[in-house]
Short mmCIF file of C-alpha atoms in Angstrom, two decimals:
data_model
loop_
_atom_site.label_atom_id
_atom_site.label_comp_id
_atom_site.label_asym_id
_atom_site.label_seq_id
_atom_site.Cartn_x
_atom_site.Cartn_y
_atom_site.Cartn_z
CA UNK A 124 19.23 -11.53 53.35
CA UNK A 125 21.57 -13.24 51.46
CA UNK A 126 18.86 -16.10 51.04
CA UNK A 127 16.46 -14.30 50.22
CA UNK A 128 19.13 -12.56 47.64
CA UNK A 129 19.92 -16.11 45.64
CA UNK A 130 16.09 -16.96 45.63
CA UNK A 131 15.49 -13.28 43.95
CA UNK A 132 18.45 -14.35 41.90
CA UNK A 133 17.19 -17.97 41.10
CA UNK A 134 13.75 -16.96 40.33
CA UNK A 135 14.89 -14.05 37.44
CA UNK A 136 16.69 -17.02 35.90
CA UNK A 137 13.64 -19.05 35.85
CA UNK A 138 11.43 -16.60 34.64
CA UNK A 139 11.09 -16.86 30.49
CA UNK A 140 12.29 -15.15 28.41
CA UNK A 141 10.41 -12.03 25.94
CA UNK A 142 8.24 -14.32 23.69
CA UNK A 143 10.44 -14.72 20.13
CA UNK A 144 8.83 -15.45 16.82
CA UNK A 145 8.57 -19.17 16.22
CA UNK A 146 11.36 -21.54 14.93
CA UNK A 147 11.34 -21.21 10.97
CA UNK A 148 11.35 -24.76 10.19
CA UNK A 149 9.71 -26.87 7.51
CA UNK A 150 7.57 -28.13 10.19
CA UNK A 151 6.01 -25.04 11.68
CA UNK A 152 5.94 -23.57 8.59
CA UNK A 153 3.46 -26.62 7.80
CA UNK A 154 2.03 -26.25 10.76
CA UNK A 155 1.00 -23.16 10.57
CA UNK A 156 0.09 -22.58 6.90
CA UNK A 157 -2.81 -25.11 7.86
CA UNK A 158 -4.03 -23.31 10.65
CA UNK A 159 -4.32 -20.13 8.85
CA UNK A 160 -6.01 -21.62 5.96
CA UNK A 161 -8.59 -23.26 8.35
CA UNK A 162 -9.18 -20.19 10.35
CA UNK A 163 -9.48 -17.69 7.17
CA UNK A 164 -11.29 -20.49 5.44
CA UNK A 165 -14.16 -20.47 7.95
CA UNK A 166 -13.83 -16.97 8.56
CA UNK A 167 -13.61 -15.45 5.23
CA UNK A 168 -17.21 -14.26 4.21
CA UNK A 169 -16.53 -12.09 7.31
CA UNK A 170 -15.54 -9.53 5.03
CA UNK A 171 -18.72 -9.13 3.27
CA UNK A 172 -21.11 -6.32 3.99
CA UNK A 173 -24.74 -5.71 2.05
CA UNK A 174 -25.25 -2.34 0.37
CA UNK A 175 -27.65 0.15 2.45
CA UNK A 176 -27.67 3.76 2.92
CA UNK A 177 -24.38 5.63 1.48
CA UNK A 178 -23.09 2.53 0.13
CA UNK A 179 -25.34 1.33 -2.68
CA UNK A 180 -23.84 -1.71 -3.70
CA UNK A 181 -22.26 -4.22 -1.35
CA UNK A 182 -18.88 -4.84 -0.54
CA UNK A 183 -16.11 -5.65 1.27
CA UNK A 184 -14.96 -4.27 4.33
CA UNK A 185 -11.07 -4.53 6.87
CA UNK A 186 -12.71 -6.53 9.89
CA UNK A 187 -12.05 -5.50 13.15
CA UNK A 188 -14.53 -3.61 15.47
CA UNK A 189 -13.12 -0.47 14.63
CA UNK A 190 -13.60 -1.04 10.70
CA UNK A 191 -16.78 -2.75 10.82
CA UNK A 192 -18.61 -1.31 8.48
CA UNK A 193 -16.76 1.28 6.25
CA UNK A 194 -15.11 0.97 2.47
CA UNK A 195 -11.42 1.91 2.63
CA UNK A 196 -9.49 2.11 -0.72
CA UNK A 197 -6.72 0.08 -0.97
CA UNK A 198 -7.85 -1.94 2.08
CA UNK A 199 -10.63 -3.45 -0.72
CA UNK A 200 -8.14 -4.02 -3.04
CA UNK A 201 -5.89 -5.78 -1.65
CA UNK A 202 -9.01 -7.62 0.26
CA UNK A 203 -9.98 -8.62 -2.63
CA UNK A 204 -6.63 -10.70 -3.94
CA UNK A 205 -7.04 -12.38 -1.10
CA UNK A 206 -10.67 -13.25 -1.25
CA UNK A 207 -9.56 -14.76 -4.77
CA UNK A 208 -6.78 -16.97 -3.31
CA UNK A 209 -9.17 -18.61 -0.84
CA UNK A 210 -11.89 -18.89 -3.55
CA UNK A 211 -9.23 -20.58 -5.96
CA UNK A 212 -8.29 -22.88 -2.65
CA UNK A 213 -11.33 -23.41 -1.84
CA UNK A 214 -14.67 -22.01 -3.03
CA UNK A 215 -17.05 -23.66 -5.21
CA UNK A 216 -18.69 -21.87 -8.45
CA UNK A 217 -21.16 -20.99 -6.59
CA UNK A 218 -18.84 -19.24 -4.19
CA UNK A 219 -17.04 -17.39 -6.61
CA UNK A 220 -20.53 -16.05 -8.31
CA UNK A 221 -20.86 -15.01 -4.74
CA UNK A 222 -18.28 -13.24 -4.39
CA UNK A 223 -18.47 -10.99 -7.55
CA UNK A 224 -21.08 -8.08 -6.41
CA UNK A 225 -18.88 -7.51 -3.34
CA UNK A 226 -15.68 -7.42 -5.63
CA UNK A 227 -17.54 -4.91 -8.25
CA UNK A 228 -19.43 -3.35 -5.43
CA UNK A 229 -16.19 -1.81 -4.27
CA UNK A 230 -15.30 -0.03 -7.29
CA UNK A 231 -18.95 1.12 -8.02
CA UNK A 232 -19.62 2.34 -4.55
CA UNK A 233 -16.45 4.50 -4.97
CA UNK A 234 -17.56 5.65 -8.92
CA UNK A 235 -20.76 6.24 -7.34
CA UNK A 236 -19.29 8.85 -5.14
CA UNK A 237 -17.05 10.30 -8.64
CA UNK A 238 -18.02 13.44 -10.48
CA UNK A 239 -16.25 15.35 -13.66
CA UNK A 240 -14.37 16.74 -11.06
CA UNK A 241 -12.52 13.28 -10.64
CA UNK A 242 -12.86 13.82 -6.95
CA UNK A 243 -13.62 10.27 -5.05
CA UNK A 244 -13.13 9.60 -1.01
CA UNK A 245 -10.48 7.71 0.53
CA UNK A 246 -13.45 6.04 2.71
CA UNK A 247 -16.96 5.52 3.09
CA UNK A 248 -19.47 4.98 5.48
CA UNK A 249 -22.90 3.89 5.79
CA UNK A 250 -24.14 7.24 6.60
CA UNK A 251 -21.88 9.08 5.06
CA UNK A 252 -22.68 12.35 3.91
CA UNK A 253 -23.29 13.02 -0.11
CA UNK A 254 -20.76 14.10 -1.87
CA UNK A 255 -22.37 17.38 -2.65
CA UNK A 256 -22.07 17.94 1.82
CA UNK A 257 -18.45 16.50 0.90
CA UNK A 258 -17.25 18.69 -1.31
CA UNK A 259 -18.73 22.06 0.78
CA UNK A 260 -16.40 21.96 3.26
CA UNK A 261 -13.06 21.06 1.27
CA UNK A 262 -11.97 22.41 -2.06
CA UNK A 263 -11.55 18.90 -4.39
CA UNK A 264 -8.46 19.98 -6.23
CA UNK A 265 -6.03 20.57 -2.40
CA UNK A 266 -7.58 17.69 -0.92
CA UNK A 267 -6.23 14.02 -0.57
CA UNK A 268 -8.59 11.49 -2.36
CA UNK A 269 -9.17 7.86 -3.01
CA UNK A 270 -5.47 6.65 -3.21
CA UNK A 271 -4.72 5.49 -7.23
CA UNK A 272 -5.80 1.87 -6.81
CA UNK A 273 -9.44 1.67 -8.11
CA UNK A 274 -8.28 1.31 -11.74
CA UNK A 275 -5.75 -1.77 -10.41
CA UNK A 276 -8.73 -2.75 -8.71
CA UNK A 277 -10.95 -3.20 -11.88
CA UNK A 278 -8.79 -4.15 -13.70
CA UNK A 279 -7.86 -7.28 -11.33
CA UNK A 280 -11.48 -7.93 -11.53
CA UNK A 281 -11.84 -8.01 -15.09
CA UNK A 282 -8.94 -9.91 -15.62
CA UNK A 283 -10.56 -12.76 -13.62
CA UNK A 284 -13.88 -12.36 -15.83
CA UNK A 285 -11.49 -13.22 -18.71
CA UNK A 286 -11.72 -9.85 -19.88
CA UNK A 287 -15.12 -8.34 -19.55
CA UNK A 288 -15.46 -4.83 -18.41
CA UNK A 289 -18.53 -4.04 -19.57
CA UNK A 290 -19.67 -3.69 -16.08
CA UNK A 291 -17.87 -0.48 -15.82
CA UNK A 292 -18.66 1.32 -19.29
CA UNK A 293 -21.33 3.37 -17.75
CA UNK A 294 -18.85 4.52 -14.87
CA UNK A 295 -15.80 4.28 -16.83
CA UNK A 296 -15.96 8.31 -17.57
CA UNK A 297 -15.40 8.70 -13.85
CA UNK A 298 -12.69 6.59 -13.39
CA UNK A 299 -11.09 8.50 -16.36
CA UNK A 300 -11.63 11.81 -14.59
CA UNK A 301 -10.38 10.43 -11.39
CA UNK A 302 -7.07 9.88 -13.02
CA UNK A 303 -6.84 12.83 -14.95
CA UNK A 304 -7.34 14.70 -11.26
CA UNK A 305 -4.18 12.92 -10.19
CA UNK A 306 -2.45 13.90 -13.43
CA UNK A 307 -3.77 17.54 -13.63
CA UNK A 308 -3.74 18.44 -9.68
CA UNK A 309 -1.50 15.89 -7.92
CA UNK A 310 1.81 16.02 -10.27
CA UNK A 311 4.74 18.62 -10.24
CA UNK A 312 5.17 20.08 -13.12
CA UNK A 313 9.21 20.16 -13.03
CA UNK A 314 9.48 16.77 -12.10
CA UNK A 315 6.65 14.88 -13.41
CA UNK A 316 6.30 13.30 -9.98
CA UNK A 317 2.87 12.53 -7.77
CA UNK A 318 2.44 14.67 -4.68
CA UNK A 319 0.03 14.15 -1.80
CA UNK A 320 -1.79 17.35 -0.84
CA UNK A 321 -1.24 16.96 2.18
CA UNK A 322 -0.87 13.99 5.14
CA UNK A 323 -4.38 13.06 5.72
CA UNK A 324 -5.52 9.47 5.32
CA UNK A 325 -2.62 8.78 3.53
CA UNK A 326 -2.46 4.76 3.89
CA UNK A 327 0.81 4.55 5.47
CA UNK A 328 -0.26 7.65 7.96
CA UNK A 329 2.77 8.91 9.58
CA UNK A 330 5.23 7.95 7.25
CA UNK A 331 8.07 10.57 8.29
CA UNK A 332 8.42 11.77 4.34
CA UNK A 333 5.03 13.37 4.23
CA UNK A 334 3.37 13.74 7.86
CA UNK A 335 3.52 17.14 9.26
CA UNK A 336 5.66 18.31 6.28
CA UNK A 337 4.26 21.50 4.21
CA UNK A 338 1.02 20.68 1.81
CA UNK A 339 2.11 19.80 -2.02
CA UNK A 340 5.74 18.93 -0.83
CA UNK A 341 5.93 15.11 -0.54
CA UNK A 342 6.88 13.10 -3.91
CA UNK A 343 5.83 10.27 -2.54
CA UNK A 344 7.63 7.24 -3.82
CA UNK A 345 4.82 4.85 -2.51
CA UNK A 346 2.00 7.16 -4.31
CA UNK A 347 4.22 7.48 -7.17
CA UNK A 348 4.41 3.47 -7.68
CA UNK A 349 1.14 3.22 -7.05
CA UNK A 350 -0.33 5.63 -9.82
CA UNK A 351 2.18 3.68 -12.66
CA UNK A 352 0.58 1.06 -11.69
CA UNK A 353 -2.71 2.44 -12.15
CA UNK A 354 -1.87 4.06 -14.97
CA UNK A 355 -1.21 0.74 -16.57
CA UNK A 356 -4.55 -0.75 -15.70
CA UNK A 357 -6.44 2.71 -17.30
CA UNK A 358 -4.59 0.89 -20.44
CA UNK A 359 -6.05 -2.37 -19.87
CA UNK A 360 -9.26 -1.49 -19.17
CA UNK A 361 -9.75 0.89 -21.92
CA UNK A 362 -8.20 -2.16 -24.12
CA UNK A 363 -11.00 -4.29 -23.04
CA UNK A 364 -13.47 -1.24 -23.74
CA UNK A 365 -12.28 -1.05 -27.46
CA UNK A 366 -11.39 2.46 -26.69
CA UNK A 367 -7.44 1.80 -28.22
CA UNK A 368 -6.60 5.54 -28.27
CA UNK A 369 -7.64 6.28 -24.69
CA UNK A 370 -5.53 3.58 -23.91
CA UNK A 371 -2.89 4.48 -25.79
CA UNK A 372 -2.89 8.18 -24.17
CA UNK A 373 -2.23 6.23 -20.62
CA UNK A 374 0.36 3.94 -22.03
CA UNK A 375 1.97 7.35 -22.46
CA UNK A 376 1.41 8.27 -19.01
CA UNK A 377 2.58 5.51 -17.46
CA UNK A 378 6.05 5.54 -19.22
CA UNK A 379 6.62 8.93 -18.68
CA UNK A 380 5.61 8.83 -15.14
CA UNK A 381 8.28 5.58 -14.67
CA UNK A 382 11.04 7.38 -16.11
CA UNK A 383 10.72 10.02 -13.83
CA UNK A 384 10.31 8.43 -11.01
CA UNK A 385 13.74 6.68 -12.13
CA UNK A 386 15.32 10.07 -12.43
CA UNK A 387 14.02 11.91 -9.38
CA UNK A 388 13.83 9.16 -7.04
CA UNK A 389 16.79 6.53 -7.85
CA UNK A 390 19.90 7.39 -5.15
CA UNK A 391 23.12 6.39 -6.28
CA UNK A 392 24.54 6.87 -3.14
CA UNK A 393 22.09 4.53 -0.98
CA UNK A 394 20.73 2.32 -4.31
CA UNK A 395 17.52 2.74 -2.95
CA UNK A 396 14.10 4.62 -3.86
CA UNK A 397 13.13 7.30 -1.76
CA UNK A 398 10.47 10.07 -1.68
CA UNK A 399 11.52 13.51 -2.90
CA UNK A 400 10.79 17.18 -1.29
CA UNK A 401 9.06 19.15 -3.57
CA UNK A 402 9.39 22.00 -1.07
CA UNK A 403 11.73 24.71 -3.12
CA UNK A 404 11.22 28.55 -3.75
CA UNK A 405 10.84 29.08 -7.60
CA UNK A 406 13.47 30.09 -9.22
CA UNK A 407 12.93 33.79 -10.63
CA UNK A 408 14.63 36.23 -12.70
CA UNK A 409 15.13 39.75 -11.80
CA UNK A 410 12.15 41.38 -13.73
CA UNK A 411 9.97 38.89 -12.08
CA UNK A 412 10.91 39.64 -8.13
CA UNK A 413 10.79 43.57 -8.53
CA UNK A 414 14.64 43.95 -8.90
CA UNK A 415 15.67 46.85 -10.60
CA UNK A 416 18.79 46.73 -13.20
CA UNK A 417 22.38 46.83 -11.92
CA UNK A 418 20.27 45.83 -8.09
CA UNK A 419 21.89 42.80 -5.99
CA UNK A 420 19.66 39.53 -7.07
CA UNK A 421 20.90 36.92 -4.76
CA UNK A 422 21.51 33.72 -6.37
CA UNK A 423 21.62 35.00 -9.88
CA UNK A 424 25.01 34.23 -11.29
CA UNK A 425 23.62 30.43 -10.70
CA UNK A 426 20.24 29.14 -9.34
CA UNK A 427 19.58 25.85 -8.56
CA UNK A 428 19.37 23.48 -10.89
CA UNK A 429 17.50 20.69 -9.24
CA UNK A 430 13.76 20.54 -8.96
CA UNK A 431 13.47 18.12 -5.85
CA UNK A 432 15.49 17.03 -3.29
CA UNK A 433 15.88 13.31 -2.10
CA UNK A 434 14.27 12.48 1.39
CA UNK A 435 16.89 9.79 2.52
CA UNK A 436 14.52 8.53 4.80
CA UNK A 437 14.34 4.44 5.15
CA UNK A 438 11.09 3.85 4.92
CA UNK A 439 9.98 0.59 3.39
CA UNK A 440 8.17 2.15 0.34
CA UNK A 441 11.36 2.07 -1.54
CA UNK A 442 10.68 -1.64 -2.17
CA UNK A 443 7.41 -0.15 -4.10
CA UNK A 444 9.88 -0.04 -7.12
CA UNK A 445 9.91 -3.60 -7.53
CA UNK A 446 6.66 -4.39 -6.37
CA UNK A 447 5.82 -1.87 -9.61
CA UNK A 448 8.31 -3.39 -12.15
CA UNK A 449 10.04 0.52 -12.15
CA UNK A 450 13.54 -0.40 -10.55
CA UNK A 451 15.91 -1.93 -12.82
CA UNK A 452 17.61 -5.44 -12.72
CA UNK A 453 20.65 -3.81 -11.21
CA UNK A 454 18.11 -1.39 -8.99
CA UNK A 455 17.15 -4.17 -7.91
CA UNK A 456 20.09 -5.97 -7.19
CA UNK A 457 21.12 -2.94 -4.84
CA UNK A 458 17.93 -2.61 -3.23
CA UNK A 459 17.67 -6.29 -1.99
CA UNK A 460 21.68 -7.27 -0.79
CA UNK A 461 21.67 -3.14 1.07
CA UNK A 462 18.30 -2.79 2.29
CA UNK A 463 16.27 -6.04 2.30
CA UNK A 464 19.36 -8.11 3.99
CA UNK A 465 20.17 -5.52 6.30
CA UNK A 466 18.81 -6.72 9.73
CA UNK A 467 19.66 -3.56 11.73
CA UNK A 468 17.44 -1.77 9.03
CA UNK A 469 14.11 -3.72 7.65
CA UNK A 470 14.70 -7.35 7.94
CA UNK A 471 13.01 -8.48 11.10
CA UNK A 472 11.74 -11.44 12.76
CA UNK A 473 8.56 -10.69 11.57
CA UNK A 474 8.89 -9.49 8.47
CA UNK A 475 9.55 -6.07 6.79
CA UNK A 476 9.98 -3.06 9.56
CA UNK A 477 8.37 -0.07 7.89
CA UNK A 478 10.53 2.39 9.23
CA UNK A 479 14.04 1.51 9.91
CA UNK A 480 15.09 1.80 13.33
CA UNK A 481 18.16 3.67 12.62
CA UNK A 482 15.86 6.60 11.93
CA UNK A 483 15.43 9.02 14.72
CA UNK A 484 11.67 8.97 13.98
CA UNK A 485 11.49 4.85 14.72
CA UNK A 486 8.70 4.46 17.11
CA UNK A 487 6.38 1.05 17.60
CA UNK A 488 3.45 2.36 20.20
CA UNK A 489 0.52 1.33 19.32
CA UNK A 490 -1.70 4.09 17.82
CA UNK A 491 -4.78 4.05 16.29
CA UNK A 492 -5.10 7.99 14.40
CA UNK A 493 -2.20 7.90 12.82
CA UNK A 494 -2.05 4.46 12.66
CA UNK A 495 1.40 3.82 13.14
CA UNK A 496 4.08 3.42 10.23
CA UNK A 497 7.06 4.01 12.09
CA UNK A 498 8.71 0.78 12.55
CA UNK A 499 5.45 -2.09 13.37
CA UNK A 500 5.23 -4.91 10.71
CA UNK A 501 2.47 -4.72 8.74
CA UNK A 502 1.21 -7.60 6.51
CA UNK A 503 0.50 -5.82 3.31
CA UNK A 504 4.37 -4.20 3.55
CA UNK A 505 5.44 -8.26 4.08
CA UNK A 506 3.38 -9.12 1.16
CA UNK A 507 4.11 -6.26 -1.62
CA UNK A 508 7.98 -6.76 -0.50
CA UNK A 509 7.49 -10.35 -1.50
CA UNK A 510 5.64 -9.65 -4.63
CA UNK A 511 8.75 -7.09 -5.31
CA UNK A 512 11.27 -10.13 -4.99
CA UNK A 513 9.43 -12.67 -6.73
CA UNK A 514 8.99 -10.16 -9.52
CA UNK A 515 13.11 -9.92 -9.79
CA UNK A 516 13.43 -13.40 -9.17
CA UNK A 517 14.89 -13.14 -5.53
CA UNK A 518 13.68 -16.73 -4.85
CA UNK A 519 15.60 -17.33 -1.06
CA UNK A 520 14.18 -13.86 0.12
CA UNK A 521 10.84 -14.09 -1.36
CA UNK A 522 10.74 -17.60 0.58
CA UNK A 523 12.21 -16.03 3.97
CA UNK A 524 9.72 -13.44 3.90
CA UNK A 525 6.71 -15.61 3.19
CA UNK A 526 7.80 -18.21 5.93
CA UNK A 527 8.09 -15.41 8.11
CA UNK A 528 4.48 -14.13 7.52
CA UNK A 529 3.23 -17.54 7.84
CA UNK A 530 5.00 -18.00 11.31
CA UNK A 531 3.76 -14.72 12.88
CA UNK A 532 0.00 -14.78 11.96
CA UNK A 533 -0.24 -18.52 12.31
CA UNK A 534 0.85 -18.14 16.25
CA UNK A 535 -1.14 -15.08 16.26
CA UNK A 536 -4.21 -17.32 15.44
CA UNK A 537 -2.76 -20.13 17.95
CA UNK A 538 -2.76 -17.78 20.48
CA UNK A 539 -6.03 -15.37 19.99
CA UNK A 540 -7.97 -17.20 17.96
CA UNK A 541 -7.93 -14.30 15.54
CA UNK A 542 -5.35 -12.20 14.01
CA UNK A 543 -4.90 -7.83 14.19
CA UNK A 544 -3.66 -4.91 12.53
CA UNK A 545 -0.43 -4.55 13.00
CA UNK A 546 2.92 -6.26 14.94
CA UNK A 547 5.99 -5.66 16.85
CA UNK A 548 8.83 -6.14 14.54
CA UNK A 549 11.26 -8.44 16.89
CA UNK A 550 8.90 -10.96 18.49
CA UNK A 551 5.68 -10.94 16.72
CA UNK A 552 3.52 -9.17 19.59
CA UNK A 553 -0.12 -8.06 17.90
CA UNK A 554 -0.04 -4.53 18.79
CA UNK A 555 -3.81 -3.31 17.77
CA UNK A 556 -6.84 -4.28 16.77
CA UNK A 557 -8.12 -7.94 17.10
CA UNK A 558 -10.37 -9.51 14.42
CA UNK A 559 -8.69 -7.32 11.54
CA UNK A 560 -8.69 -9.15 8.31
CA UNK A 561 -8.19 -7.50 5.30
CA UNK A 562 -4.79 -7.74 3.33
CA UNK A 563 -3.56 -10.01 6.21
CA UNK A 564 -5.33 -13.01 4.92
CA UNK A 565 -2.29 -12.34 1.61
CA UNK A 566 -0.77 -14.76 3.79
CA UNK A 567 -2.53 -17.30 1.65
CA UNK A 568 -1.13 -16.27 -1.75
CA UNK A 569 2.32 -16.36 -0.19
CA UNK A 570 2.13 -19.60 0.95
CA UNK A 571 0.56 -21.10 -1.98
CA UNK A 572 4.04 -19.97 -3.68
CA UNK A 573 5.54 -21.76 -1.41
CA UNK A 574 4.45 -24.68 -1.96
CA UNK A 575 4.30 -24.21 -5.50
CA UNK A 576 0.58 -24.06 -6.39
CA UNK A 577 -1.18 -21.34 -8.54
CA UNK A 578 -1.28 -18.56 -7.14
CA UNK A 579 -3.82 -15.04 -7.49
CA UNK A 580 -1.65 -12.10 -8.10
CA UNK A 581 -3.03 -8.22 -7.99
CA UNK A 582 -3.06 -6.67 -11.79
#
């Protein structure tokens, strides 16, 4: 027995160890920048998809088996950076020609699904039903819709046709009305702040601030970032359309929108950005609630004077501030030495945790509806964190991050031959979906920052 007892004993000590990310030298950083670029080099037209059926023009779509053949919203967009940075890298003319009906074909496919309403889906499908059979069986003004980045997107297009947006006049009326939906139907009137109707579909799907909380009650800081920022593009593009007082109008918009997002969701305490909860009973006078004179009114001698309350939730969107240009220099300051540095919060081996694991809600199983936003890496988080610090000139972190990326998809690609959706935070384990693409080939951008080359940026 006692044989057998050191040969049980010898053999655990033999065994290796969990797989860990790899060493973050110069040399596998090298390494593995070049097989990513050759993999997503060869690979990159994977993306494409022809119009037919629902979809009318063609486009681009994630990758993967289970996203085949479907138009997701910011999925496109941030596709489509990418698609630029291996174009730039290495695409001819005639490659980039190419490329431009599936980079317009994503914003007209989604116009072509707009109406006055303003209502546009987060995600279509070949034979997806009209929008007439959409719109029957939910009511367009309590629904989620088309997340605030088709504006962003058009404008990132236009900006690399030096300018023209004629394309879009016909359509641009929809677009308007798409963001007048948001502005109308989607913002709190006390705070000024962007709410989701509820947690459906809401790109970062069970993100503890708005899934299974009440409908209308989530200030979202990561929707709220993202409509400035597409309230800055509606200024753009109705520059480049000559129509200067349209544009002016969401100038407007977008400043007031940034200062109230600096009000509501700036914590002094944490020096963070968090969501808010928009989930309060009105406050009501007397004559209003039935109460007769000289009657007990509770609360009346002082109601609240708040209109939201902070989530302090740490959940990565809080870096959206500087990914946005909203967060101050001193924000910003706070936000990277407290929360990006903290390694027992989001700094990982593999990147940016989206949930930190000092939250009860921390959870890494792989699921697949919700996707899951509780803790995994996820390459788009990695990259719009790094976009955040090189924005606010956090040079060491911006490089940390981006060698980090580089390290975990360029072993995933060693390994599998292909990369996937999302990862384990600590060693770099693909958790889902093999053959995704989409915003994981930003990896490209990030390393051509690196090493010091130009690099495509997202409007």
């Amino acid at each position: 027995m006692l044989r057998f007892a050191l040969f049980a004993c010898a053999s655990l000590v033999a065994m290796p160890s969990m797989s860990q990310m790899p060493e973050r030298t110069a040399e596998n950083v090298k390494r593995y920048t070049a097989l990513c670029r050759k993999h997503i080099y060869r690979d990159m037209k994977g993306m494409y998809r022809e119009a037919g059926k629902s979809l009318v023009f063609p486009f681009l779509a994630p990758g993967s088996n289970q996203y085949l053949d479907m138009l997701w919203d910011w999925d496109s967009w941030l596709s489509n950076v990418a698609l630029r940075q291996i174009l730039l890298e290495h695409g001819t003319k005639g490659d980039s020609d190419e490329a431009l009906r599936y980079e317009q074909g994503c914003v007209l496919n989604a116009l072509h699904y707009g109406g006055m309403d303003g209502w546009i889906p987060i995600w279509i499908e070949r034979d997806a039903p009209s929008r007439e059979e959409m719109l029957s069986v939910r009511n367009p003004w309590k629904s989620n819709m088309h997340k605030p980045t088709i504006a962003q997107h058009a404008a990132f297009i236009v900006r690399n046709m030096n300018g023209d947006a004629e394309w879009l006049r016909e359509d641009f009326y929809k677009l308007q009305a798409f963001v007048d939906l948001y502005l109308n139907y989607h913002r709190h009137r006390a705070t000024g702040l962007m709410y989701w109707q509820t947690d459906e579909a809401i790109g970062v799907d069970n993100d503890p601030s708005t899934f299974y909380r009440p409908h209308g009650s989530s200030g979202s800081i990561f929707l709220n970032a993202l409509m400035y920022q597409e309230l800055r593009a509606m200024d753009y593009l109705a520059t480049r359309l000559k129509m200067e007082e349209i544009a002016r109008q969401f100038r407007r918009e977008a400043e007031t929108l940034k200062a109230s997002i600096r009000e509501h969701c700036w914590d002094k305490r944490d020096g963070f950005y968090y969501s808010v909860d928009l989930n309060l009973l009105p406050v009501e006078p007397p004559a209003v609630s039935g109460v007769k004179p000289g009657e007990l009114h509770l609360h009346v001698g002082q109601p609240r004077q708040y209109d939201c309350l902070i989530q302090r939730l740490s959940v990565w969107s809080g870096f959206m501030a500087m990914w946005a240009g909203i967060a101050t220099e001193e924000e910003a300051k706070e936000i990277v030495s407290r929360h990006y540095r903290d390694t027992l919060s989001f700094n990982a081996p593999a990147g940016i945790r989206t949930l930190s694991p000092q939250e009860k809600m921390y959870n890494v199983k792989a699921s697949g509806n919700p996707s899951s936003w509780q803790g995994p890496v996820w390459i788009n988080v990695n990259y719009l964190v790094f976009r955040g610090l090189v924005r606010y000139g956090f040079v060491a972190e911006a490089r940390e991050l981006a060698e980090k990326t580089i390290l975990l998809l360029g072993r995933d690609y060693e390994r599998f031959g292909a990369l996937h959706e999302y990862y384990l935070p600590e060693n770099g384990e693909p958790v889902l979906n093999k053959g995704f693409q989409n915003w994981n080939l930003l990896v490209l951008n990030m390393a051509a920052w690196l090493e010091g080359k130009p690099v495509v940026e997202e409007f």
